[in-house]
Each structure stands twice: as C-alpha cells, then as structure tokens.
Amino acid sequence: ILGEALVAAAALGVVLLLGVASDIGGGAPWSAVGSIDAATTTYAGMAFALRVVLSLALWIVLFRYRIAHRDVYWTAVALPALGLLGTWAFAGHSRSMRWPATGVVTDVAHHAAAATWIAGLAIVAWIIIPGLAPDVRTPALQRFSRVAAASVAILAITGLVQTVRLTGNPARLLDGGHGRYLLVKLVALV
C-alpha cells in the first residue's frame, strides 16, 4: 500500500502543479505543460514539484534500491519523508499570516504527529489485535499507547500554536470559517 500511496502522491503532485501552471498560463490544466517552469517560481508550484521528486525518491529507496548500512538506509528514508511533510506545510496556509517559519515547522510537526497516530491506529487494528497472541499484544499496545499519547499532545500543542499564529487570540477562533472547521476536527478527535 505504501508504494501505491507514494505513486499517488507523485501523480497528484503533477496534477496540482499543472493546476498552478494553468492559473499562470490562463489555459486548461491538461494544456499547461509549457507553463510548468513559471509554476515552479511560486511557493505552491515549487512545493508540488518537490512533492513529485521526493515521493519518487522515497519509492526508489523503499522498493528498488537496497542500502545495506542500516543508518544510511534510515537516513535515506527519513529525509525524503520529512521533506514530503514539508511540501504540504509549505504549499498550505502554514506560510500565511505572521511568523511563517514557525507556521511551517509547526505544521510539519502537526502532520508528522497525525500520520504517526493514524498509521499506528491502522497497524493496531489490522495487524496487532488480530494477529498477535495476548502475551505479545499487550506490551505492543502499551508501547503504542505511549506513542499515541505523545502524538495527540503534539497535535494539541501545534494546533494551539497555529491558532494563536493565525487568529492572534484563541478567543477569536470561532469568528471565522477556519475556526469552525477546527472545532469540527476537535469534536471528531474527541
């Protein structure tokens, strides 16, 4: 599934890059290939182009290239993965408003925590609970519980930082559409 997800991220990155190129060139996305150079001069276009490159690089490291040294392998996996998280942060609202550097770093941490928590829940539901004996399952669930608690804490802290950064005051959170959407996310989380 991971291989397909990386290919999908690369393909969708191309589609989004063509969308930016079509905005610049004034034509339809499927005819905007000639405007891709101009699209990569924008923050969003550059982030989408990097997403394509990093998705494919990570796919190659994971599925086509064997790296024998363990530390080199994990570095080759971690750097493009963190870069991918950065492309979502850099192309989105985390660069807007005040403190853009804080916004990007906070958004990367927020996405990493969310991915860790959600992927961990999937592993628990589909692998650990049905596939392990109780004497192995219980310690695995306890380890994941610590990771999940840290992930949720990071989500809450980074969400609060983004709220203060974007609204200026947490009390003004519900004044705009962004705050109402965040409230829906918090209700779903609870």
Short mmCIF file of N, CA and C in Angstrom, two decimals:
data_model
loop_
_atom_site.label_atom_id
_atom_site.label_comp_id
_atom_site.label_asym_id
_atom_site.label_seq_id
_atom_site.Cartn_x
_atom_site.Cartn_y
_atom_site.Cartn_z
N ILE A 1 0.82 -1.19 0.00
CA ILE A 1 0.00 0.00 0.00
C ILE A 1 0.87 1.25 0.00
N LEU A 2 2.00 1.20 0.70
CA LEU A 2 2.87 2.38 0.77
C LEU A 2 3.40 2.75 -0.61
N GLY A 3 3.76 1.76 -1.40
CA GLY A 3 4.24 2.03 -2.76
C GLY A 3 3.19 2.74 -3.59
N GLU A 4 1.96 2.25 -3.52
CA GLU A 4 0.87 2.88 -4.27
C GLU A 4 0.59 4.29 -3.77
N ALA A 5 0.70 4.49 -2.45
CA ALA A 5 0.47 5.83 -1.89
C ALA A 5 1.53 6.81 -2.36
N LEU A 6 2.77 6.38 -2.44
CA LEU A 6 3.83 7.27 -2.93
C LEU A 6 3.66 7.60 -4.40
N VAL A 7 3.26 6.61 -5.20
CA VAL A 7 3.00 6.88 -6.63
C VAL A 7 1.81 7.83 -6.76
N ALA A 8 0.78 7.63 -5.94
CA ALA A 8 -0.39 8.52 -5.98
C ALA A 8 0.00 9.94 -5.56
N ALA A 9 0.85 10.07 -4.53
CA ALA A 9 1.31 11.41 -4.11
C ALA A 9 2.06 12.09 -5.23
N ALA A 10 2.91 11.34 -5.96
CA ALA A 10 3.65 11.92 -7.08
C ALA A 10 2.69 12.32 -8.20
N ALA A 11 1.74 11.45 -8.54
CA ALA A 11 0.80 11.74 -9.61
C ALA A 11 -0.08 12.94 -9.27
N LEU A 12 -0.56 12.99 -8.03
CA LEU A 12 -1.37 14.14 -7.62
C LEU A 12 -0.54 15.41 -7.55
N GLY A 13 0.74 15.28 -7.22
CA GLY A 13 1.63 16.45 -7.26
C GLY A 13 1.74 17.01 -8.66
N VAL A 14 1.80 16.12 -9.66
CA VAL A 14 1.83 16.57 -11.06
C VAL A 14 0.53 17.29 -11.41
N VAL A 15 -0.60 16.71 -10.99
CA VAL A 15 -1.91 17.33 -11.27
C VAL A 15 -1.99 18.72 -10.63
N LEU A 16 -1.56 18.82 -9.37
CA LEU A 16 -1.59 20.12 -8.70
C LEU A 16 -0.64 21.11 -9.34
N LEU A 17 0.53 20.65 -9.75
CA LEU A 17 1.49 21.51 -10.44
C LEU A 17 0.89 22.02 -11.75
N LEU A 18 0.21 21.14 -12.48
CA LEU A 18 -0.46 21.57 -13.71
C LEU A 18 -1.58 22.57 -13.41
N GLY A 19 -2.24 22.41 -12.27
CA GLY A 19 -3.26 23.38 -11.86
C GLY A 19 -2.67 24.77 -11.65
N VAL A 20 -1.53 24.83 -10.97
CA VAL A 20 -0.85 26.11 -10.76
C VAL A 20 -0.40 26.67 -12.11
N ALA A 21 0.16 25.80 -12.95
CA ALA A 21 0.63 26.23 -14.28
C ALA A 21 -0.54 26.76 -15.11
N SER A 22 -1.71 26.14 -15.00
CA SER A 22 -2.86 26.61 -15.78
C SER A 22 -3.35 27.96 -15.27
N ASP A 23 -3.24 28.20 -13.97
CA ASP A 23 -3.59 29.52 -13.43
C ASP A 23 -2.67 30.59 -13.99
N ILE A 24 -1.39 30.27 -14.10
CA ILE A 24 -0.41 31.23 -14.61
C ILE A 24 -0.58 31.43 -16.12
N GLY A 25 -0.72 30.31 -16.84
CA GLY A 25 -0.80 30.38 -18.29
C GLY A 25 -2.17 30.75 -18.83
N GLY A 26 -3.19 30.64 -17.99
CA GLY A 26 -4.53 31.01 -18.42
C GLY A 26 -5.24 29.96 -19.26
N GLY A 27 -4.72 28.75 -19.32
CA GLY A 27 -5.35 27.70 -20.10
C GLY A 27 -5.85 26.57 -19.22
N ALA A 28 -6.26 25.50 -19.86
CA ALA A 28 -6.74 24.32 -19.14
C ALA A 28 -5.54 23.57 -18.54
N PRO A 29 -5.75 22.87 -17.41
CA PRO A 29 -4.63 22.15 -16.78
C PRO A 29 -3.93 21.16 -17.71
N TRP A 30 -4.66 20.45 -18.55
CA TRP A 30 -4.05 19.45 -19.41
C TRP A 30 -3.22 20.08 -20.53
N SER A 31 -3.38 21.37 -20.76
CA SER A 31 -2.58 22.04 -21.79
C SER A 31 -1.54 22.99 -21.18
N ALA A 32 -1.28 22.85 -19.88
CA ALA A 32 -0.42 23.81 -19.18
C ALA A 32 1.01 23.32 -19.00
N VAL A 33 1.41 22.26 -19.70
CA VAL A 33 2.76 21.73 -19.53
C VAL A 33 3.81 22.79 -19.82
N GLY A 34 3.56 23.65 -20.80
CA GLY A 34 4.51 24.70 -21.15
C GLY A 34 4.67 25.76 -20.07
N SER A 35 3.75 25.83 -19.12
CA SER A 35 3.82 26.82 -18.05
C SER A 35 4.38 26.26 -16.74
N ILE A 36 4.85 25.01 -16.76
CA ILE A 36 5.35 24.41 -15.52
C ILE A 36 6.56 25.16 -14.98
N ASP A 37 7.46 25.63 -15.85
CA ASP A 37 8.60 26.41 -15.37
C ASP A 37 8.15 27.63 -14.59
N ALA A 38 7.15 28.33 -15.11
CA ALA A 38 6.63 29.51 -14.41
C ALA A 38 5.96 29.10 -13.10
N ALA A 39 5.30 27.94 -13.10
CA ALA A 39 4.61 27.49 -11.88
C ALA A 39 5.61 27.21 -10.76
N THR A 40 6.79 26.72 -11.12
CA THR A 40 7.77 26.39 -10.08
C THR A 40 8.43 27.64 -9.48
N THR A 41 8.11 28.82 -9.98
CA THR A 41 8.59 30.05 -9.36
C THR A 41 7.68 30.49 -8.22
N THR A 42 6.53 29.84 -8.06
CA THR A 42 5.63 30.14 -6.94
C THR A 42 5.92 29.18 -5.80
N TYR A 43 5.54 29.56 -4.58
CA TYR A 43 5.75 28.67 -3.43
C TYR A 43 4.98 27.36 -3.61
N ALA A 44 3.72 27.45 -3.99
CA ALA A 44 2.91 26.24 -4.14
C ALA A 44 3.46 25.38 -5.27
N GLY A 45 3.80 25.96 -6.40
CA GLY A 45 4.33 25.20 -7.52
C GLY A 45 5.63 24.49 -7.17
N MET A 46 6.51 25.18 -6.47
CA MET A 46 7.77 24.56 -6.05
C MET A 46 7.50 23.42 -5.07
N ALA A 47 6.56 23.62 -4.15
CA ALA A 47 6.22 22.55 -3.20
C ALA A 47 5.66 21.33 -3.92
N PHE A 48 4.80 21.55 -4.92
CA PHE A 48 4.23 20.42 -5.67
C PHE A 48 5.31 19.70 -6.48
N ALA A 49 6.22 20.46 -7.09
CA ALA A 49 7.32 19.84 -7.85
C ALA A 49 8.21 19.02 -6.91
N LEU A 50 8.53 19.57 -5.75
CA LEU A 50 9.32 18.83 -4.77
C LEU A 50 8.58 17.59 -4.28
N ARG A 51 7.27 17.68 -4.14
CA ARG A 51 6.48 16.52 -3.72
C ARG A 51 6.61 15.37 -4.72
N VAL A 52 6.60 15.71 -6.00
CA VAL A 52 6.76 14.69 -7.03
C VAL A 52 8.13 14.04 -6.90
N VAL A 53 9.17 14.85 -6.83
CA VAL A 53 10.55 14.33 -6.76
C VAL A 53 10.76 13.52 -5.49
N LEU A 54 10.32 14.03 -4.34
CA LEU A 54 10.54 13.33 -3.07
C LEU A 54 9.73 12.04 -2.98
N SER A 55 8.51 12.04 -3.50
CA SER A 55 7.69 10.82 -3.50
C SER A 55 8.38 9.73 -4.31
N LEU A 56 8.85 10.10 -5.48
CA LEU A 56 9.53 9.12 -6.33
C LEU A 56 10.86 8.68 -5.73
N ALA A 57 11.59 9.60 -5.12
CA ALA A 57 12.86 9.25 -4.47
C ALA A 57 12.62 8.27 -3.32
N LEU A 58 11.62 8.54 -2.51
CA LEU A 58 11.31 7.65 -1.40
C LEU A 58 10.85 6.28 -1.92
N TRP A 59 10.08 6.26 -2.99
CA TRP A 59 9.64 5.00 -3.60
C TRP A 59 10.85 4.18 -4.06
N ILE A 60 11.81 4.86 -4.69
CA ILE A 60 13.02 4.17 -5.16
C ILE A 60 13.80 3.59 -3.99
N VAL A 61 13.99 4.38 -2.93
CA VAL A 61 14.74 3.91 -1.76
C VAL A 61 14.04 2.71 -1.11
N LEU A 62 12.72 2.77 -1.00
CA LEU A 62 12.00 1.71 -0.32
C LEU A 62 11.82 0.44 -1.15
N PHE A 63 11.65 0.60 -2.47
CA PHE A 63 11.24 -0.55 -3.27
C PHE A 63 12.19 -0.97 -4.39
N ARG A 64 13.17 -0.15 -4.73
CA ARG A 64 14.03 -0.51 -5.86
C ARG A 64 15.51 -0.53 -5.55
N TYR A 65 15.92 0.08 -4.48
CA TYR A 65 17.35 0.21 -4.21
C TYR A 65 17.64 -0.38 -2.84
N ARG A 66 18.61 -1.23 -2.76
CA ARG A 66 18.99 -1.86 -1.49
C ARG A 66 20.17 -1.11 -0.87
N ILE A 67 19.97 -0.63 0.34
CA ILE A 67 21.04 0.03 1.09
C ILE A 67 21.37 -0.88 2.26
N ALA A 68 22.60 -1.38 2.29
CA ALA A 68 22.99 -2.38 3.29
C ALA A 68 23.19 -1.77 4.68
N HIS A 69 23.79 -0.60 4.75
CA HIS A 69 24.08 0.00 6.06
C HIS A 69 22.79 0.59 6.65
N ARG A 70 22.43 0.13 7.82
CA ARG A 70 21.15 0.48 8.45
C ARG A 70 20.99 1.99 8.66
N ASP A 71 22.01 2.67 9.16
CA ASP A 71 21.92 4.11 9.41
C ASP A 71 21.73 4.89 8.11
N VAL A 72 22.43 4.49 7.07
CA VAL A 72 22.28 5.16 5.78
C VAL A 72 20.87 4.93 5.24
N TYR A 73 20.37 3.70 5.39
CA TYR A 73 19.02 3.38 4.91
C TYR A 73 17.98 4.27 5.60
N TRP A 74 18.02 4.34 6.94
CA TRP A 74 17.02 5.13 7.65
C TRP A 74 17.16 6.63 7.38
N THR A 75 18.36 7.09 7.14
CA THR A 75 18.54 8.48 6.74
C THR A 75 17.93 8.71 5.36
N ALA A 76 18.15 7.76 4.44
CA ALA A 76 17.61 7.87 3.08
C ALA A 76 16.09 7.77 3.07
N VAL A 77 15.51 7.16 4.08
CA VAL A 77 14.05 7.10 4.20
C VAL A 77 13.52 8.35 4.90
N ALA A 78 14.17 8.76 5.99
CA ALA A 78 13.67 9.84 6.82
C ALA A 78 13.73 11.20 6.13
N LEU A 79 14.81 11.49 5.41
CA LEU A 79 14.94 12.82 4.80
C LEU A 79 13.86 13.09 3.76
N PRO A 80 13.62 12.19 2.79
CA PRO A 80 12.53 12.48 1.86
C PRO A 80 11.15 12.47 2.54
N ALA A 81 10.97 11.63 3.57
CA ALA A 81 9.69 11.61 4.27
C ALA A 81 9.43 12.94 4.97
N LEU A 82 10.44 13.48 5.65
CA LEU A 82 10.28 14.79 6.29
C LEU A 82 10.10 15.89 5.23
N GLY A 83 10.82 15.76 4.13
CA GLY A 83 10.64 16.72 3.04
C GLY A 83 9.22 16.69 2.49
N LEU A 84 8.65 15.49 2.37
CA LEU A 84 7.26 15.38 1.91
C LEU A 84 6.32 16.10 2.86
N LEU A 85 6.50 15.89 4.16
CA LEU A 85 5.67 16.60 5.13
C LEU A 85 5.83 18.11 4.96
N GLY A 86 7.04 18.53 4.67
CA GLY A 86 7.29 19.95 4.46
C GLY A 86 6.58 20.50 3.23
N THR A 87 6.39 19.66 2.19
CA THR A 87 5.72 20.17 1.00
C THR A 87 4.26 20.49 1.29
N TRP A 88 3.61 19.70 2.13
CA TRP A 88 2.22 20.01 2.49
C TRP A 88 2.17 21.28 3.32
N ALA A 89 3.11 21.44 4.23
CA ALA A 89 3.14 22.63 5.07
C ALA A 89 3.47 23.87 4.25
N PHE A 90 4.44 23.76 3.36
CA PHE A 90 4.91 24.93 2.62
C PHE A 90 3.90 25.39 1.57
N ALA A 91 3.12 24.45 1.01
CA ALA A 91 2.15 24.82 -0.02
C ALA A 91 0.83 25.28 0.59
N GLY A 92 0.64 25.11 1.88
CA GLY A 92 -0.64 25.41 2.51
C GLY A 92 -0.64 26.72 3.28
N HIS A 93 -1.57 26.79 4.22
CA HIS A 93 -1.77 28.03 4.98
C HIS A 93 -0.72 28.26 6.06
N SER A 94 0.16 27.30 6.29
CA SER A 94 1.14 27.48 7.35
C SER A 94 2.13 28.60 7.06
N ARG A 95 2.30 28.97 5.80
CA ARG A 95 3.19 30.07 5.43
C ARG A 95 2.50 31.42 5.52
N SER A 96 1.18 31.41 5.66
CA SER A 96 0.44 32.67 5.65
C SER A 96 0.43 33.31 7.04
N MET A 97 0.01 34.52 7.05
CA MET A 97 -0.14 35.31 8.27
C MET A 97 1.22 35.59 8.90
N ARG A 98 1.25 35.78 10.19
CA ARG A 98 2.51 36.13 10.85
C ARG A 98 3.31 34.88 11.21
N TRP A 99 4.57 35.05 11.45
CA TRP A 99 5.51 34.00 11.84
C TRP A 99 5.49 32.82 10.87
N PRO A 100 5.76 33.05 9.59
CA PRO A 100 5.68 31.95 8.61
C PRO A 100 6.64 30.80 8.88
N ALA A 101 7.85 31.08 9.37
CA ALA A 101 8.79 29.98 9.67
C ALA A 101 8.24 29.10 10.79
N THR A 102 7.68 29.72 11.81
CA THR A 102 7.05 28.96 12.89
C THR A 102 5.88 28.16 12.35
N GLY A 103 5.13 28.75 11.43
CA GLY A 103 3.99 28.06 10.85
C GLY A 103 4.39 26.80 10.10
N VAL A 104 5.45 26.88 9.32
CA VAL A 104 5.88 25.71 8.54
C VAL A 104 6.41 24.62 9.46
N VAL A 105 7.27 24.97 10.41
CA VAL A 105 7.83 23.98 11.34
C VAL A 105 6.71 23.34 12.16
N THR A 106 5.80 24.15 12.65
CA THR A 106 4.68 23.65 13.45
C THR A 106 3.79 22.74 12.62
N ASP A 107 3.56 23.10 11.37
CA ASP A 107 2.70 22.29 10.51
C ASP A 107 3.36 20.95 10.18
N VAL A 108 4.68 20.93 9.97
CA VAL A 108 5.38 19.67 9.73
C VAL A 108 5.24 18.77 10.96
N ALA A 109 5.44 19.33 12.16
CA ALA A 109 5.30 18.54 13.38
C ALA A 109 3.86 18.04 13.54
N HIS A 110 2.90 18.89 13.20
CA HIS A 110 1.48 18.53 13.29
C HIS A 110 1.15 17.36 12.34
N HIS A 111 1.60 17.46 11.10
CA HIS A 111 1.36 16.39 10.13
C HIS A 111 2.09 15.09 10.53
N ALA A 112 3.30 15.20 11.03
CA ALA A 112 4.04 14.01 11.46
C ALA A 112 3.34 13.31 12.62
N ALA A 113 2.86 14.10 13.57
CA ALA A 113 2.14 13.51 14.71
C ALA A 113 0.83 12.86 14.26
N ALA A 114 0.12 13.53 13.36
CA ALA A 114 -1.14 12.96 12.87
C ALA A 114 -0.88 11.67 12.09
N ALA A 115 0.14 11.67 11.25
CA ALA A 115 0.46 10.48 10.47
C ALA A 115 0.88 9.33 11.38
N THR A 116 1.66 9.62 12.40
CA THR A 116 2.10 8.59 13.35
C THR A 116 0.91 8.00 14.08
N TRP A 117 0.03 8.85 14.54
CA TRP A 117 -1.13 8.40 15.30
C TRP A 117 -2.08 7.58 14.43
N ILE A 118 -2.43 8.10 13.26
CA ILE A 118 -3.39 7.42 12.39
C ILE A 118 -2.80 6.11 11.84
N ALA A 119 -1.55 6.15 11.41
CA ALA A 119 -0.92 4.92 10.91
C ALA A 119 -0.80 3.89 12.03
N GLY A 120 -0.47 4.35 13.22
CA GLY A 120 -0.38 3.44 14.37
C GLY A 120 -1.72 2.79 14.68
N LEU A 121 -2.80 3.57 14.62
CA LEU A 121 -4.13 3.00 14.83
C LEU A 121 -4.45 1.94 13.79
N ALA A 122 -4.07 2.19 12.56
CA ALA A 122 -4.31 1.20 11.48
C ALA A 122 -3.51 -0.07 11.75
N ILE A 123 -2.26 0.07 12.16
CA ILE A 123 -1.42 -1.10 12.46
C ILE A 123 -2.01 -1.89 13.63
N VAL A 124 -2.47 -1.18 14.65
CA VAL A 124 -3.08 -1.85 15.80
C VAL A 124 -4.34 -2.61 15.36
N ALA A 125 -5.19 -1.95 14.57
CA ALA A 125 -6.46 -2.56 14.18
C ALA A 125 -6.29 -3.74 13.23
N TRP A 126 -5.36 -3.63 12.28
CA TRP A 126 -5.26 -4.66 11.24
C TRP A 126 -4.17 -5.70 11.46
N ILE A 127 -3.19 -5.39 12.31
CA ILE A 127 -2.07 -6.33 12.48
C ILE A 127 -1.96 -6.81 13.93
N ILE A 128 -1.87 -5.88 14.87
CA ILE A 128 -1.57 -6.27 16.25
C ILE A 128 -2.73 -7.02 16.89
N ILE A 129 -3.93 -6.44 16.86
CA ILE A 129 -5.06 -7.07 17.54
C ILE A 129 -5.41 -8.43 16.93
N PRO A 130 -5.60 -8.52 15.61
CA PRO A 130 -5.98 -9.83 15.08
C PRO A 130 -4.83 -10.83 14.94
N GLY A 131 -3.59 -10.36 14.88
CA GLY A 131 -2.51 -11.27 14.51
C GLY A 131 -1.56 -11.69 15.60
N LEU A 132 -1.64 -11.10 16.78
CA LEU A 132 -0.66 -11.43 17.82
C LEU A 132 -1.32 -12.12 19.00
N ALA A 133 -0.56 -12.98 19.63
CA ALA A 133 -1.03 -13.64 20.85
C ALA A 133 -1.12 -12.61 21.97
N PRO A 134 -2.01 -12.83 22.95
CA PRO A 134 -2.21 -11.86 24.03
C PRO A 134 -0.93 -11.49 24.78
N ASP A 135 0.00 -12.43 24.97
CA ASP A 135 1.22 -12.12 25.71
C ASP A 135 2.15 -11.19 24.93
N VAL A 136 2.01 -11.14 23.62
CA VAL A 136 2.79 -10.22 22.78
C VAL A 136 1.97 -8.96 22.50
N ARG A 137 0.67 -9.11 22.36
CA ARG A 137 -0.21 -8.00 22.02
C ARG A 137 -0.22 -6.92 23.10
N THR A 138 -0.31 -7.33 24.37
CA THR A 138 -0.42 -6.35 25.45
C THR A 138 0.78 -5.42 25.52
N PRO A 139 2.03 -5.91 25.50
CA PRO A 139 3.16 -4.96 25.51
C PRO A 139 3.20 -4.07 24.26
N ALA A 140 2.80 -4.63 23.11
CA ALA A 140 2.78 -3.83 21.89
C ALA A 140 1.77 -2.70 22.01
N LEU A 141 0.60 -3.00 22.55
CA LEU A 141 -0.43 -1.97 22.74
C LEU A 141 0.01 -0.92 23.75
N GLN A 142 0.72 -1.34 24.79
CA GLN A 142 1.23 -0.38 25.77
C GLN A 142 2.26 0.57 25.14
N ARG A 143 3.15 0.01 24.30
CA ARG A 143 4.13 0.86 23.61
C ARG A 143 3.43 1.84 22.69
N PHE A 144 2.44 1.34 21.93
CA PHE A 144 1.72 2.24 21.03
C PHE A 144 0.96 3.31 21.81
N SER A 145 0.42 2.96 22.96
CA SER A 145 -0.32 3.94 23.76
C SER A 145 0.55 5.12 24.13
N ARG A 146 1.82 4.86 24.44
CA ARG A 146 2.75 5.96 24.76
C ARG A 146 3.00 6.83 23.52
N VAL A 147 3.19 6.18 22.38
CA VAL A 147 3.40 6.92 21.14
C VAL A 147 2.14 7.72 20.78
N ALA A 148 0.98 7.10 20.94
CA ALA A 148 -0.27 7.78 20.63
C ALA A 148 -0.48 8.99 21.54
N ALA A 149 -0.20 8.83 22.82
CA ALA A 149 -0.36 9.94 23.76
C ALA A 149 0.56 11.11 23.39
N ALA A 150 1.81 10.79 23.04
CA ALA A 150 2.74 11.85 22.62
C ALA A 150 2.26 12.51 21.33
N SER A 151 1.75 11.70 20.39
CA SER A 151 1.26 12.25 19.12
C SER A 151 0.09 13.20 19.35
N VAL A 152 -0.86 12.79 20.18
CA VAL A 152 -2.02 13.64 20.46
C VAL A 152 -1.59 14.92 21.18
N ALA A 153 -0.63 14.82 22.10
CA ALA A 153 -0.13 16.01 22.78
C ALA A 153 0.52 16.97 21.77
N ILE A 154 1.31 16.43 20.86
CA ILE A 154 1.94 17.27 19.82
C ILE A 154 0.87 17.90 18.94
N LEU A 155 -0.16 17.13 18.59
CA LEU A 155 -1.26 17.68 17.79
C LEU A 155 -1.93 18.85 18.51
N ALA A 156 -2.18 18.70 19.79
CA ALA A 156 -2.85 19.76 20.55
C ALA A 156 -1.95 21.00 20.67
N ILE A 157 -0.68 20.79 20.97
CA ILE A 157 0.24 21.92 21.14
C ILE A 157 0.44 22.66 19.81
N THR A 158 0.70 21.92 18.75
CA THR A 158 0.92 22.57 17.46
C THR A 158 -0.37 23.22 16.95
N GLY A 159 -1.51 22.62 17.24
CA GLY A 159 -2.78 23.24 16.88
C GLY A 159 -3.00 24.55 17.61
N LEU A 160 -2.63 24.59 18.88
CA LEU A 160 -2.75 25.82 19.65
C LEU A 160 -1.81 26.90 19.11
N VAL A 161 -0.57 26.50 18.79
CA VAL A 161 0.38 27.47 18.22
C VAL A 161 -0.17 28.03 16.91
N GLN A 162 -0.69 27.16 16.05
CA GLN A 162 -1.25 27.63 14.77
C GLN A 162 -2.45 28.54 15.00
N THR A 163 -3.27 28.22 15.98
CA THR A 163 -4.43 29.05 16.28
C THR A 163 -4.00 30.45 16.69
N VAL A 164 -3.05 30.55 17.59
CA VAL A 164 -2.55 31.85 18.03
C VAL A 164 -1.91 32.58 16.85
N ARG A 165 -1.15 31.85 16.04
CA ARG A 165 -0.48 32.45 14.90
C ARG A 165 -1.49 32.99 13.88
N LEU A 166 -2.54 32.24 13.60
CA LEU A 166 -3.48 32.62 12.56
C LEU A 166 -4.55 33.60 13.03
N THR A 167 -4.98 33.49 14.29
CA THR A 167 -6.06 34.36 14.75
C THR A 167 -5.58 35.49 15.63
N GLY A 168 -4.39 35.33 16.22
CA GLY A 168 -3.88 36.36 17.12
C GLY A 168 -4.37 36.17 18.54
N ASN A 169 -5.50 35.50 18.70
CA ASN A 169 -6.08 35.31 20.02
C ASN A 169 -6.99 34.09 19.97
N PRO A 170 -6.75 33.08 20.81
CA PRO A 170 -7.59 31.88 20.77
C PRO A 170 -9.07 32.18 21.01
N ALA A 171 -9.38 33.26 21.71
CA ALA A 171 -10.79 33.61 21.95
C ALA A 171 -11.50 33.98 20.64
N ARG A 172 -10.75 34.41 19.62
CA ARG A 172 -11.34 34.78 18.33
C ARG A 172 -11.42 33.60 17.36
N LEU A 173 -11.13 32.42 17.85
CA LEU A 173 -11.06 31.24 17.00
C LEU A 173 -12.35 30.99 16.22
N LEU A 174 -13.49 31.12 16.86
CA LEU A 174 -14.75 30.78 16.21
C LEU A 174 -15.33 31.92 15.38
N ASP A 175 -14.59 33.05 15.27
CA ASP A 175 -15.08 34.17 14.48
C ASP A 175 -15.05 33.89 12.98
N GLY A 176 -14.18 32.98 12.53
CA GLY A 176 -14.05 32.72 11.10
C GLY A 176 -14.33 31.27 10.75
N GLY A 177 -14.36 30.99 9.45
CA GLY A 177 -14.62 29.65 8.95
C GLY A 177 -13.55 28.65 9.37
N HIS A 178 -12.29 29.11 9.42
CA HIS A 178 -11.19 28.23 9.81
C HIS A 178 -11.42 27.68 11.22
N GLY A 179 -11.83 28.53 12.11
CA GLY A 179 -12.07 28.11 13.49
C GLY A 179 -13.22 27.14 13.61
N ARG A 180 -14.27 27.35 12.85
CA ARG A 180 -15.40 26.42 12.89
C ARG A 180 -15.01 25.06 12.33
N TYR A 181 -14.20 25.06 11.29
CA TYR A 181 -13.70 23.80 10.74
C TYR A 181 -12.82 23.08 11.76
N LEU A 182 -11.98 23.83 12.47
CA LEU A 182 -11.15 23.26 13.51
C LEU A 182 -12.00 22.67 14.62
N LEU A 183 -13.09 23.33 14.97
CA LEU A 183 -13.99 22.82 16.00
C LEU A 183 -14.58 21.46 15.59
N VAL A 184 -14.94 21.33 14.31
CA VAL A 184 -15.43 20.04 13.81
C VAL A 184 -14.35 18.98 13.95
N LYS A 185 -13.10 19.33 13.63
CA LYS A 185 -11.99 18.37 13.77
C LYS A 185 -11.80 17.96 15.23
N LEU A 186 -11.91 18.93 16.15
CA LEU A 186 -11.74 18.61 17.57
C LEU A 186 -12.85 17.70 18.07
N VAL A 187 -14.08 17.95 17.63
CA VAL A 187 -15.20 17.09 18.01
C VAL A 187 -14.96 15.67 17.49
N ALA A 188 -14.50 15.55 16.25
CA ALA A 188 -14.20 14.23 15.69
C ALA A 188 -13.07 13.55 16.45
N LEU A 189 -12.07 14.30 16.87
CA LEU A 189 -10.96 13.76 17.64
C LEU A 189 -11.44 13.19 18.97
N VAL A 190 -12.28 13.97 19.65
CA VAL A 190 -12.80 13.53 20.96
C VAL A 190 -13.66 12.29 20.76
#
